[in-house]
CSV table of C-alpha atoms in Angstrom, one decimal:
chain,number,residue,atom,x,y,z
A,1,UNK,CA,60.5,216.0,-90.8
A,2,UNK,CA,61.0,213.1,-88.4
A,3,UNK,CA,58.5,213.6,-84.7
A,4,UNK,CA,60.9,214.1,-81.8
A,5,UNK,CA,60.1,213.7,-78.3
A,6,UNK,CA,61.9,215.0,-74.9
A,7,UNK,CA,61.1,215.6,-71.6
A,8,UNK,CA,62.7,217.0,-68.4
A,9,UNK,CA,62.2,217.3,-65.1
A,10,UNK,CA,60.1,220.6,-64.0
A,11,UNK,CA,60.9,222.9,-61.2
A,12,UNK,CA,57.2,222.6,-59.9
A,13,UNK,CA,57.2,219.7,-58.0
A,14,UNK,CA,56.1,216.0,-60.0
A,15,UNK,CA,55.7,218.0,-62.9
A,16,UNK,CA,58.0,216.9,-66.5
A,17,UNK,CA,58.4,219.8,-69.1
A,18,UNK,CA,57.9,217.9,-72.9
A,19,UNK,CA,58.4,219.1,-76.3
A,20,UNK,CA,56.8,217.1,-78.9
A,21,UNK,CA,58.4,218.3,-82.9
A,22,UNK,CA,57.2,217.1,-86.0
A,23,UNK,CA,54.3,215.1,-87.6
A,24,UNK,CA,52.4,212.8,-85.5
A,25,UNK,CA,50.3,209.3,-87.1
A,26,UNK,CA,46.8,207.9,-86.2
A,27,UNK,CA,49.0,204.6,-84.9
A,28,UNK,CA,50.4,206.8,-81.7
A,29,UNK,CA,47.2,207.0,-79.7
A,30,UNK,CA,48.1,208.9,-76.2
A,31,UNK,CA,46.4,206.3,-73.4
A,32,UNK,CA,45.3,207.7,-70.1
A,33,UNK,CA,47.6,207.9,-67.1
A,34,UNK,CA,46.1,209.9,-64.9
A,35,UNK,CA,47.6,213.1,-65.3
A,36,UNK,CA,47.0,216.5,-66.7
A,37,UNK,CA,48.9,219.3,-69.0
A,38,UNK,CA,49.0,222.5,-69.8
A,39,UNK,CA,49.7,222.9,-72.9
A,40,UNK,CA,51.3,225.7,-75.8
A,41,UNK,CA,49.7,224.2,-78.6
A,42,UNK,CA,49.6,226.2,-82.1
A,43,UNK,CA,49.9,229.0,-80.5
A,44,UNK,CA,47.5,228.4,-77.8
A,45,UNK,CA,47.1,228.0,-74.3
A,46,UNK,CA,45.4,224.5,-74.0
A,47,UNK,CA,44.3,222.2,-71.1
A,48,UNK,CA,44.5,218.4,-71.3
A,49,UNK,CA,42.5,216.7,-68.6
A,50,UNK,CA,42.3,213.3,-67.3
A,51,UNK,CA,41.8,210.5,-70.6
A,52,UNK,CA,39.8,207.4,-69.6
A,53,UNK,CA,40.4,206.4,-73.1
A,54,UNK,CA,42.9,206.8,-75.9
A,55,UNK,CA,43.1,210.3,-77.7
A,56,UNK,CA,44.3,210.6,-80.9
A,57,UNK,CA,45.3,214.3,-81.3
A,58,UNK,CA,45.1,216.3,-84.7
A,59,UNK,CA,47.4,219.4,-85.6
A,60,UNK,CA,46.3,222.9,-84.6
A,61,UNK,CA,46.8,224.7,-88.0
A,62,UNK,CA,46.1,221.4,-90.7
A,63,UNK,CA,49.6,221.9,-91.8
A,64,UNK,CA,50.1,217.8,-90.9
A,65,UNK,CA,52.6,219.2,-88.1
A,66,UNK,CA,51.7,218.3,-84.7
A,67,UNK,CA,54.5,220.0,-82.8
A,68,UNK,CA,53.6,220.9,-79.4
A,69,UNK,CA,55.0,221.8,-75.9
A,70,UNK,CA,53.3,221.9,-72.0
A,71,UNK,CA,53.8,220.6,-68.5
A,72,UNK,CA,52.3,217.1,-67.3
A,73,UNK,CA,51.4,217.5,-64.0
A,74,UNK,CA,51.1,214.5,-61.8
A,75,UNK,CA,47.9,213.1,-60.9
A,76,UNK,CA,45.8,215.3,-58.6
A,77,UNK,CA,48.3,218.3,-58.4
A,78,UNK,CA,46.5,220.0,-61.2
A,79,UNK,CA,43.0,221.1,-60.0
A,80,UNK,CA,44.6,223.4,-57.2
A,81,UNK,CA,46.8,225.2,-60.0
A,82,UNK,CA,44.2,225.4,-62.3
A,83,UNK,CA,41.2,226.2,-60.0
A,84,UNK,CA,38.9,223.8,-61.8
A,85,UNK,CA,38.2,220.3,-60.6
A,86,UNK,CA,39.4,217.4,-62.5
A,87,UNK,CA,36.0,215.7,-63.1
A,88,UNK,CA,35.2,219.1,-65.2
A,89,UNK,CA,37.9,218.7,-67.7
A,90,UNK,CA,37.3,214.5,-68.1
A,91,UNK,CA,38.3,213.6,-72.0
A,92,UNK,CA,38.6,217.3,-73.0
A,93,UNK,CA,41.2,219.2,-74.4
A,94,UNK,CA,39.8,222.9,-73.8
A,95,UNK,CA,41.6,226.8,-74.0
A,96,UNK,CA,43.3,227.9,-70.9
A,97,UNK,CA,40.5,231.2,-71.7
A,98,UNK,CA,37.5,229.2,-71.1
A,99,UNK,CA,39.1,228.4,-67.4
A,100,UNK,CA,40.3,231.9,-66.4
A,101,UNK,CA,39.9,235.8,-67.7
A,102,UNK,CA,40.3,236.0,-71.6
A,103,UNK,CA,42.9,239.4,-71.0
A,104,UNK,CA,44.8,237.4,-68.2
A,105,UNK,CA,45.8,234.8,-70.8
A,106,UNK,CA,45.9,236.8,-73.9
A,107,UNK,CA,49.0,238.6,-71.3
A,108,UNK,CA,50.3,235.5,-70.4
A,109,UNK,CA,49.9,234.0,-74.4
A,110,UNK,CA,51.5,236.8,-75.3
A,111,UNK,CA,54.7,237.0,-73.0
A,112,UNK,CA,55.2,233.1,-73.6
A,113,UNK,CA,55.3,233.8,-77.6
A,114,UNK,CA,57.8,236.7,-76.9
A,115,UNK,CA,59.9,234.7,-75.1
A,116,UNK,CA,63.7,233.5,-76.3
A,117,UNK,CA,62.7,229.5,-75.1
A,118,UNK,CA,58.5,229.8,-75.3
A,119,UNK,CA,59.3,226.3,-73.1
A,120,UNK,CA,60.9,227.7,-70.4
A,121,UNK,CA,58.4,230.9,-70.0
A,122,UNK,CA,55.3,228.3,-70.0
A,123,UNK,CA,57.2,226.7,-66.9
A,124,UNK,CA,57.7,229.8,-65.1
A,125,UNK,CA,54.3,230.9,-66.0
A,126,UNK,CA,53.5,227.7,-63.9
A,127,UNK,CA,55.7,228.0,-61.5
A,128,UNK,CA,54.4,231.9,-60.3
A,129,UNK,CA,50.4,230.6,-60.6
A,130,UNK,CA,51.3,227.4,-58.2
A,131,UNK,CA,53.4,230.3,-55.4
A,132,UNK,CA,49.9,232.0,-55.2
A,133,UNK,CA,47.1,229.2,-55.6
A,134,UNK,CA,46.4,226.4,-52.9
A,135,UNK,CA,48.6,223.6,-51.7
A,136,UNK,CA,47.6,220.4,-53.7
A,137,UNK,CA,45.7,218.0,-51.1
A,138,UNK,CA,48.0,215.8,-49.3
A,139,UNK,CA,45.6,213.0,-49.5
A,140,UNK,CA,45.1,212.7,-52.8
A,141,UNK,CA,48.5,212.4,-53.4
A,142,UNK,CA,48.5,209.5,-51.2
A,143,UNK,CA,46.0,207.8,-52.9
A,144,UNK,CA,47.7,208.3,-56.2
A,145,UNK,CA,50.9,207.2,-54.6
A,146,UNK,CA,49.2,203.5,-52.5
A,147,UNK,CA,47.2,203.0,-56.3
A,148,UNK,CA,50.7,203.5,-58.4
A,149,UNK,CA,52.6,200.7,-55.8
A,150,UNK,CA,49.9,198.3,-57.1
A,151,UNK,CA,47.6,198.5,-53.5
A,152,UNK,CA,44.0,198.0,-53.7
A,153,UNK,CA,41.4,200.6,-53.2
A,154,UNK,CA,40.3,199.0,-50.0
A,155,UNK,CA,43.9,199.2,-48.9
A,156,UNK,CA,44.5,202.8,-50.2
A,157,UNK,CA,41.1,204.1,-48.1
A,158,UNK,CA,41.9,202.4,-45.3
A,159,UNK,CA,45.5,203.9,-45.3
A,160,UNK,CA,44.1,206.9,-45.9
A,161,UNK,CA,41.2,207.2,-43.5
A,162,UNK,CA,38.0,207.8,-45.7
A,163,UNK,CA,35.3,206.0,-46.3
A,164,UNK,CA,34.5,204.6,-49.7
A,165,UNK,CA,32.2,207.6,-51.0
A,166,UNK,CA,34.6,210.1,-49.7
A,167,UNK,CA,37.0,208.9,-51.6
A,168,UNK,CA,35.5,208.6,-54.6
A,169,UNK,CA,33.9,212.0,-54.0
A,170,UNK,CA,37.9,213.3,-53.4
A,171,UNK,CA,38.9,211.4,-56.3
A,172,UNK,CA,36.5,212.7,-59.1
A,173,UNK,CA,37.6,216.3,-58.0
A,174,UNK,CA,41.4,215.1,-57.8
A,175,UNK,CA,41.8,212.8,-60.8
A,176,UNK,CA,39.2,212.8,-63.1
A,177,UNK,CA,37.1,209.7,-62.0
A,178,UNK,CA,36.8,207.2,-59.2
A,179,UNK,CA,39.9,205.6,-57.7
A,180,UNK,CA,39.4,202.0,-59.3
A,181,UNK,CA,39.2,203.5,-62.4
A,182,UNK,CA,42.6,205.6,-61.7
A,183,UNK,CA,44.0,202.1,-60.2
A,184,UNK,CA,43.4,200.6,-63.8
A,185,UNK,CA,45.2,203.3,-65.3
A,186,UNK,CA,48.0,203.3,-63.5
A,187,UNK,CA,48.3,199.9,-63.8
A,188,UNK,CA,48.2,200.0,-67.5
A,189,UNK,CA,50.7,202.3,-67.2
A,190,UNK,CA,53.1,200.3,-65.5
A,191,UNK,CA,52.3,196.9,-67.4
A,192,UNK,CA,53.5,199.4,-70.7
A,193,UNK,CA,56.7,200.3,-69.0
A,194,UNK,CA,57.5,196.4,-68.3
A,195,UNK,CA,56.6,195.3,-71.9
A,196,UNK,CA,58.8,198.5,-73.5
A,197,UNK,CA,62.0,196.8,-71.5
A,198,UNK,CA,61.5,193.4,-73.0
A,199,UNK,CA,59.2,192.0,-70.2
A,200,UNK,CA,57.1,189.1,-71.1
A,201,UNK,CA,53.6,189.6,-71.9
A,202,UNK,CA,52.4,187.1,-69.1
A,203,UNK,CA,55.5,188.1,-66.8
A,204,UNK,CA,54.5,191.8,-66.9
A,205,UNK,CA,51.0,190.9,-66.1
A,206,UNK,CA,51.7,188.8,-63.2
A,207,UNK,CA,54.2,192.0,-62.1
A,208,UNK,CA,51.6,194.1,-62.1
A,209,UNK,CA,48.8,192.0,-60.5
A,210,UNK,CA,46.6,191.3,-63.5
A,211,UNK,CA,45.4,187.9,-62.8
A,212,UNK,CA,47.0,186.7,-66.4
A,213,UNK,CA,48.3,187.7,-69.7
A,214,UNK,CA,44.7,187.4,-70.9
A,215,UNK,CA,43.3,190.0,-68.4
A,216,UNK,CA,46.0,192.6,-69.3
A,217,UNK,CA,44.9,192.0,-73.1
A,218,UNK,CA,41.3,192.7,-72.2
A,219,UNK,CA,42.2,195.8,-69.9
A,220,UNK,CA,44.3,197.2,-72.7
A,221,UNK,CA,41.6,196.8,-75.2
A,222,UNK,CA,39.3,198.6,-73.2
A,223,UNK,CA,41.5,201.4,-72.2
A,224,UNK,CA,43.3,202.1,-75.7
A,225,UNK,CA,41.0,200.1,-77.8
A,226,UNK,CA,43.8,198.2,-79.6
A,227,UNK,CA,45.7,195.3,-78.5
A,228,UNK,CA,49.0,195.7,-77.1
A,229,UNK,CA,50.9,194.7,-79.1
A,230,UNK,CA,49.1,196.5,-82.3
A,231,UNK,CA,50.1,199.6,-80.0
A,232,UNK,CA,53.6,198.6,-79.7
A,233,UNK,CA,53.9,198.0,-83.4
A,234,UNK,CA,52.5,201.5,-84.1
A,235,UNK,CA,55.5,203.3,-81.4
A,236,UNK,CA,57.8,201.3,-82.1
A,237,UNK,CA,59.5,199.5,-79.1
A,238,UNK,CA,60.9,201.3,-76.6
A,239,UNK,CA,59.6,204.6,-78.0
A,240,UNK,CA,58.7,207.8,-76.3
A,241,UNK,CA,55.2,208.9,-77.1
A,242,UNK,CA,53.7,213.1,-76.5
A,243,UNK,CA,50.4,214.0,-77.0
A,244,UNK,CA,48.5,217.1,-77.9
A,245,UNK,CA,47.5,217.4,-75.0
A,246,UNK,CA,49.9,215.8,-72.9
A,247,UNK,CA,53.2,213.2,-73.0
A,248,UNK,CA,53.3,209.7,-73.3
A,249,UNK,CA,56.7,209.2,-71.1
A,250,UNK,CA,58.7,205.3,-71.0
A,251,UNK,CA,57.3,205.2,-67.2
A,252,UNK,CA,54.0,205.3,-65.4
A,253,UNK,CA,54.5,208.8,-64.4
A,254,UNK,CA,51.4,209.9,-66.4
């Protein structure tokens, strides 16, 4: 069975609906990017929180099949849906019932499973928990938004108005971790999305404000702990990448 990846926009605001179908290798690693999913994932509710690292995700039933479905929420937007801070759920892939009431989501498991697109009835699922939970903070989204356009975190407070613990106080709840380390992310993210169109190596560096090709090598070593173009080889160029746990898109959306 060959692995298939797609994505589409969500109704819930930033948010991209992904299906991942099929087997999945040890060579497609799923890098950080920020974000954070809700998965449907052998038949369970799952959350993915923020990666610092690469994850390589297993199957849910040993069967080799690594098929798997959720929402990718954009960075920050997540906590206020979930009701659990971001810095909580840091490099863990953990059931939706260790966050909220075991009978709540055994309901909601159940009515997703029943459903004629399982997809579509995770999104709505979404969709009615973000009508009646808090606003995502404002802020934070502009902090993600200064730290995606390539700003510095000096740049991004000042626009902002916060000092530099407050915002890394904001961002741990928000993201994860601290803003430098989401500005790294994010700008892994976008030096990917350069190289996948046929950027140079040292031209997508330079885009991206890495001071040369050898500090973009040395920041994707640390963050996916290969080189990059060992994890171009193993995704093939210009491939779309899922995890389980969350989605690898072509962009820096994650």
């Amino acid at each position: 069975m060959d692995a298939r990846y797609e994505e589409r926009a969500s109704r819930l605001g930033g948010a991209v609906v992904w299906t991942w179908t099929g087997p999945r290798g040890p060579a497609r690693p799923v890098l950080p990017d920020g974000c954070m999913d809700l998965l449907l994932w052998g038949g369970t509710l799952v959350v993915a929180g923020p990666d610092t690292h690469a994850f390589t995700p297993q199957d849910a039933d040993g069967t080799g099949d690594a098929s798997c479905a959720g929402i990718r929420f954009a960075p920050g937007t997540a906590p206020a849906l979930l009701g659990v801070p971001a810095r909580e759920l840091r490099d863990r892939r953990v059931p939706l019932d260790a966050l909220w009431p075991g009978a709540r989501v055994r309901r909601l498991t159940e009515r997703i499973d029943a459903a004629a697109d399982p997809v579509a009835a995770l999104e709505e699922a979404a969709l009615l928990r973000a009508a009646g939970a808090q606003a995502p903070d404002p802020l934070t989204a502009a902090v993600a938004a200064g730290l995606r356009q390539g700003r510095s975190v000096g740049e991004v407070a000042r626009a902002v108005g916060l000092g530099a613990r407050q915002l890394h106080r904001r961002s741990l709840a928000a993201f994860g971790y601290g803003p430098k380390t989401l500005a790294r992310i994010l700008r892994l993210q976008r030096a990917l999305a350069l190289v996948r169109t046929g950027t140079a190596y040292a031209d997508a560096a330079y885009a991206v404000g890495c001071t040369d090709q050898a500090h973009l090598a040395r920041e994707v070593r640390e963050l996916t702990g290969t080189t990059l173009g060992g994890y171009l080889a193993g995704i093939g160029h210009g491939a779309e990448d899922a995890r389980s746990g969350t989605a690898q898109p072509s962009g820096d959306g994650r």
